[in-house]
Coordinates of C-alpha atoms in Angstrom, one line a residue:
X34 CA 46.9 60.7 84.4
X35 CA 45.5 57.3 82.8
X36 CA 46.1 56.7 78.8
X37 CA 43.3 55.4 77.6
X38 CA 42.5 53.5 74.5
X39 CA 39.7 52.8 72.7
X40 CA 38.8 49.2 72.0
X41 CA 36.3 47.1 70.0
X42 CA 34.2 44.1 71.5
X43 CA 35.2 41.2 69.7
X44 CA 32.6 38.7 71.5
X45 CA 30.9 38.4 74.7
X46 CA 29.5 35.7 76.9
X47 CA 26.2 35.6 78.9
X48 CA 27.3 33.5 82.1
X49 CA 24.2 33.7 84.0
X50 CA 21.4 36.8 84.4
X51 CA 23.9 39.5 85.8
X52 CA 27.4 37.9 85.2
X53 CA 29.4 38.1 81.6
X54 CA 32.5 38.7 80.0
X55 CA 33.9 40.6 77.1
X56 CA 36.8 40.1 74.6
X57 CA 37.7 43.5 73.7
X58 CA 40.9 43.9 70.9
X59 CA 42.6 46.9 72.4
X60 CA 46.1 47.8 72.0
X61 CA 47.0 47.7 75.5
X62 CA 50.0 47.9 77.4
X63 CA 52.0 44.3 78.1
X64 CA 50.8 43.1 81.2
X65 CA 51.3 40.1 84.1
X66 CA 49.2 37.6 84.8
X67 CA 46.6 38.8 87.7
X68 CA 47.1 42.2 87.0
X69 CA 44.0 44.8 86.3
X70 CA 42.9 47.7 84.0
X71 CA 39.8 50.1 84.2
X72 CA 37.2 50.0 81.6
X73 CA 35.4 53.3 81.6
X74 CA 32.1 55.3 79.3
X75 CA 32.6 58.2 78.7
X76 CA 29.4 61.0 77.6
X77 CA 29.9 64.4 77.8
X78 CA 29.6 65.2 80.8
X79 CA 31.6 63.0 82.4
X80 CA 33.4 59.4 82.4
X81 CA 32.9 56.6 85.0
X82 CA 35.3 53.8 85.4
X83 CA 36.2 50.7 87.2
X84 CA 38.5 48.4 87.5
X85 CA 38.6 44.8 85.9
X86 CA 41.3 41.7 86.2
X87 CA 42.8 40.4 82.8
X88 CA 41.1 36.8 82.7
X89 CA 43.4 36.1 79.4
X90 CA 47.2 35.7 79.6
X91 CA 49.8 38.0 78.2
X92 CA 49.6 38.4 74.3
X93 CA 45.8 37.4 73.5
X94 CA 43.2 39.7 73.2
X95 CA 41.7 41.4 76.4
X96 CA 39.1 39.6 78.1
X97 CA 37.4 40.7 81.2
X98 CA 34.6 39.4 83.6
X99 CA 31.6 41.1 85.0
X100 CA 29.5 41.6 87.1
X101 CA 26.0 43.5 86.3
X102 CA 25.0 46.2 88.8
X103 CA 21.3 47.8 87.9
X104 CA 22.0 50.6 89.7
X105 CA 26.1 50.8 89.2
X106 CA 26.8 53.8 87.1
X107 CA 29.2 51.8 84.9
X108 CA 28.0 48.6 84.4
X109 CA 24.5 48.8 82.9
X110 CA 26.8 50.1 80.0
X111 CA 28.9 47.3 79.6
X112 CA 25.9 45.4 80.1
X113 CA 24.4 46.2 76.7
X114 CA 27.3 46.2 74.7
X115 CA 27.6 44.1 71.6
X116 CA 29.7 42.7 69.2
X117 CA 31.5 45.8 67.2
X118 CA 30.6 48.4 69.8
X119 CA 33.6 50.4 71.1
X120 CA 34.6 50.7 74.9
X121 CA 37.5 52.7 76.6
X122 CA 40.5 50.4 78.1
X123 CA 43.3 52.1 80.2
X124 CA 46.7 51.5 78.5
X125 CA 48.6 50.4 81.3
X126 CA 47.8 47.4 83.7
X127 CA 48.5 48.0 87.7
X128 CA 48.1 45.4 91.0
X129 CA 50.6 43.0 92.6
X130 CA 48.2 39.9 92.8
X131 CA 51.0 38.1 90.5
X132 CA 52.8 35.0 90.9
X133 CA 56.0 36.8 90.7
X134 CA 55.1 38.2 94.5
X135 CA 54.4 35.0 96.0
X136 CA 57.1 33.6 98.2
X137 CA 58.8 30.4 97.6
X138 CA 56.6 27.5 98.3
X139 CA 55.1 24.1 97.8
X140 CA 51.2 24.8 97.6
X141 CA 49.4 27.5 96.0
X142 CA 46.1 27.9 97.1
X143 CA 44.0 30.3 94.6
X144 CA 40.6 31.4 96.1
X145 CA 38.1 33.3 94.7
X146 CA 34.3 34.5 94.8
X147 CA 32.3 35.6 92.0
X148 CA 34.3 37.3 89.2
X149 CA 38.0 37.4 91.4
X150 CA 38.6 33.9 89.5
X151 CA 39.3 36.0 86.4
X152 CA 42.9 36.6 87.1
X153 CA 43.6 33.3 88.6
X154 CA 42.0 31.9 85.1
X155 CA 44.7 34.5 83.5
X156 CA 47.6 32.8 85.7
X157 CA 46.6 29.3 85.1
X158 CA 46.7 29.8 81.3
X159 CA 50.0 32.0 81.1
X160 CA 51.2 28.8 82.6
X161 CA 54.5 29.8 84.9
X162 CA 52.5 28.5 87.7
X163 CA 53.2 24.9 86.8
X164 CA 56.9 25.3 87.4
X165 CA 56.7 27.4 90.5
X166 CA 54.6 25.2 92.4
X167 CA 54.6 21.2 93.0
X168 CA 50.3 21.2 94.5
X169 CA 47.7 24.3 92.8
X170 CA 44.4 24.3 94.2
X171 CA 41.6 26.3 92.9
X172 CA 38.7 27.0 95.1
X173 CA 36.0 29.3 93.7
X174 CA 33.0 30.3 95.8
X175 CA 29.5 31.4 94.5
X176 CA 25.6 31.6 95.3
X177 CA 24.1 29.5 92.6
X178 CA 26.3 27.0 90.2
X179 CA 24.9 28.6 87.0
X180 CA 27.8 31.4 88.6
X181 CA 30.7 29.1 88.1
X182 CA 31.6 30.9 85.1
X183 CA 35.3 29.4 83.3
X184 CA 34.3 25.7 84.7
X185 CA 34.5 24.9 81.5
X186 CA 37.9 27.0 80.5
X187 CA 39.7 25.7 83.9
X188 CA 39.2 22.1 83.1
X189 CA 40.4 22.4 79.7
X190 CA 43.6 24.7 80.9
X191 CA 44.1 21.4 83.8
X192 CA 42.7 18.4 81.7
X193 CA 46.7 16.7 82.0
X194 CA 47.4 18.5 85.2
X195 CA 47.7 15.6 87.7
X196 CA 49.0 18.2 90.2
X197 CA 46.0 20.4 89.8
X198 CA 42.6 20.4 92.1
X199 CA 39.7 22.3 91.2
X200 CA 37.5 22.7 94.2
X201 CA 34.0 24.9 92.9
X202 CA 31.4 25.9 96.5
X203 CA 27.9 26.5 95.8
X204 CA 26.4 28.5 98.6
X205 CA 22.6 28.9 98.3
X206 CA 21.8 25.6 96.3
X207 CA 22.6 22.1 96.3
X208 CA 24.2 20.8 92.6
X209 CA 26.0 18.3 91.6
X210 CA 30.1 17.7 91.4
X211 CA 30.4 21.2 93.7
X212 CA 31.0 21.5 97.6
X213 CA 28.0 23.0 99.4
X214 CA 28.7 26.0 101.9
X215 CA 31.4 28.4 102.4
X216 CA 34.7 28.8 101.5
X217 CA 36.0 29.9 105.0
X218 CA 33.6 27.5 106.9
X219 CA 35.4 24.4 104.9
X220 CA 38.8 26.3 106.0
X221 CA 37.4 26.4 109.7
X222 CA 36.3 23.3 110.1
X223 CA 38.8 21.4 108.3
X224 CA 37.0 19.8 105.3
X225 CA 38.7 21.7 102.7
X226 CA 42.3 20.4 103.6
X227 CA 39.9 16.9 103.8
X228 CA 39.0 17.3 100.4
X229 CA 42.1 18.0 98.8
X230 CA 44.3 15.9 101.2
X231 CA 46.6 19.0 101.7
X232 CA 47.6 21.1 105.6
X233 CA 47.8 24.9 105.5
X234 CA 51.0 25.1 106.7
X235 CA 53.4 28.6 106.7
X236 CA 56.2 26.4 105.1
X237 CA 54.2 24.9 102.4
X238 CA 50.8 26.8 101.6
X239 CA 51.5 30.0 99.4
X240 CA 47.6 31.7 99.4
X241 CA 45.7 34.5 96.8
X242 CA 43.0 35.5 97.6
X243 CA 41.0 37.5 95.4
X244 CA 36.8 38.5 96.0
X245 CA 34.6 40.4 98.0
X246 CA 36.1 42.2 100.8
X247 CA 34.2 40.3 103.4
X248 CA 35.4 37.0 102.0
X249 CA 38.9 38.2 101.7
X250 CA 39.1 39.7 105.6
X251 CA 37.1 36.1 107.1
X252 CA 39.5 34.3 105.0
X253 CA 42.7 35.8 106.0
X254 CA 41.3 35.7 109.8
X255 CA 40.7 32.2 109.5
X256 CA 44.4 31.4 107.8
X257 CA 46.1 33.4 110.6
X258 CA 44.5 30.8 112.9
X259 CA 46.2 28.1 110.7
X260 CA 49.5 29.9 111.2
X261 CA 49.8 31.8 107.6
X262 CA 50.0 35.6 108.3
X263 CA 49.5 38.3 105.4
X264 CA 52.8 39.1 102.5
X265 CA 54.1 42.6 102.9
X266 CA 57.7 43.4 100.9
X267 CA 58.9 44.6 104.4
X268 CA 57.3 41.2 106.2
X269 CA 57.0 38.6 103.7
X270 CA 54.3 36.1 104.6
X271 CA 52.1 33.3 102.7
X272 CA 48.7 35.4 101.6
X273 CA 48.1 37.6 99.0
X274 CA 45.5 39.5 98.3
X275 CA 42.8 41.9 96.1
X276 CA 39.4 42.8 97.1
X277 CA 36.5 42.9 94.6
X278 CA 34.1 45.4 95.2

């Protein structure tokens, strides 16, 4: 049965019309990197909840990042929340989308659409990835650029991070300083690996994916073709994992 807290938002940012995040002080369980909690409302007759990636590291104050839903039955909520207004937190944090599952390897290759950057932001900024891995690639897929939320926060992580690529796609508009397209149509046709002058490879490329489930399933279809097969505890391989729905 989930143990949950209440906590107070502490500040919130407006990203773009229906994406935003919320630092919420709740005393909350510790937690790793890329791991989740639920947020829920509660009224009297019932409470709704979802789940939602810690985009901070271990020991700040929560922070999580959404996605607004008009018609979700949870996020309209969350939506008007303000500064001082009290939401519920689960306790405890759950998922194994943490560095501590990846296998030994060279590369790791975060991907991401929409709001599954927020626990790759999380990992970057807990900051174990920069001993674990020699290359760390980035690659965060959205509609419209105004949706590249944490630009900002990833650059200033990675500003002395010569080993670090940040590769941002923009998929309905053309802008500046971001790759036009697809994430798994620059995997297919070989301009991703262009861009950041690195091979998928099942020796060196360690992969999380974390998004949409359609992005998740294409991208793991089009990494099998590249060799890299799916990480199960009984059958380790090189991709992890989470869907966002």
């Amino acid at each position: 049965m989930a143990n949950w807290v209440t906590g107070k938002v502490k500040s919130r940012t407006q990203w773009s019309d229906t994406l935003f995040s919320l630092v919420v002080d709740a005393d909350v369980a510790p937690f790793k990197a890329g791991q989740f909690t639920k947020l829920a409302w509660h009224t009297d007759d019932n409470k709704v909840s979802r789940a939602y990636s810690y985009v901070n590291p271990p020991g700040q104050d929560s922070e999580f990042y959404v996605i607004s839903i008009p018609e979700g039955q949870l996020t309209p909520h969350l939506a008007d929340l303000q500064v001082g207004d009290e939401v519920l937190v689960e306790h405890s944090a759950a998922g194994f989308l943490t560095l501590d599952e990846v296998p030994e390897g060279r590369d790791l290759w975060l991907m991401a659409t929409g709001t599954g950057v927020g626990p790759f932001v999380s990992m970057l900024a807990e900051g174990s990835c920069w001993q674990q891995f020699t290359n760390i690639v980035l690659v965060h897929g959205v509609r419209f650029a105004d949706e590249l939320g944490y630009r900002e926060r990833i650059r200033e992580l990675t500003q002395d991070r010569l080993n670090f690529q940040y590769v941002p796609f923009v998929s309905r508009e053309a802008a500046p300083d971001v790759e036009t397209g697809r994430i798994t149509h620059a995997i297919t046709n070989g301009r991703l690996e262009q861009k950041t002058n690195l091979t998928f490879s099942a020796e060196h490329s360690r992969v999380m994916l974390c998004g949409n489930p359609q992005m998740v399933r294409d991208t793991l279809n089009e990494l099998k073709l590249k060799g890299l097969q799916k990480h199960l505890r009984r059958k380790p391989g090189q991709i992890l994992m989470e869907n966002y729905w």
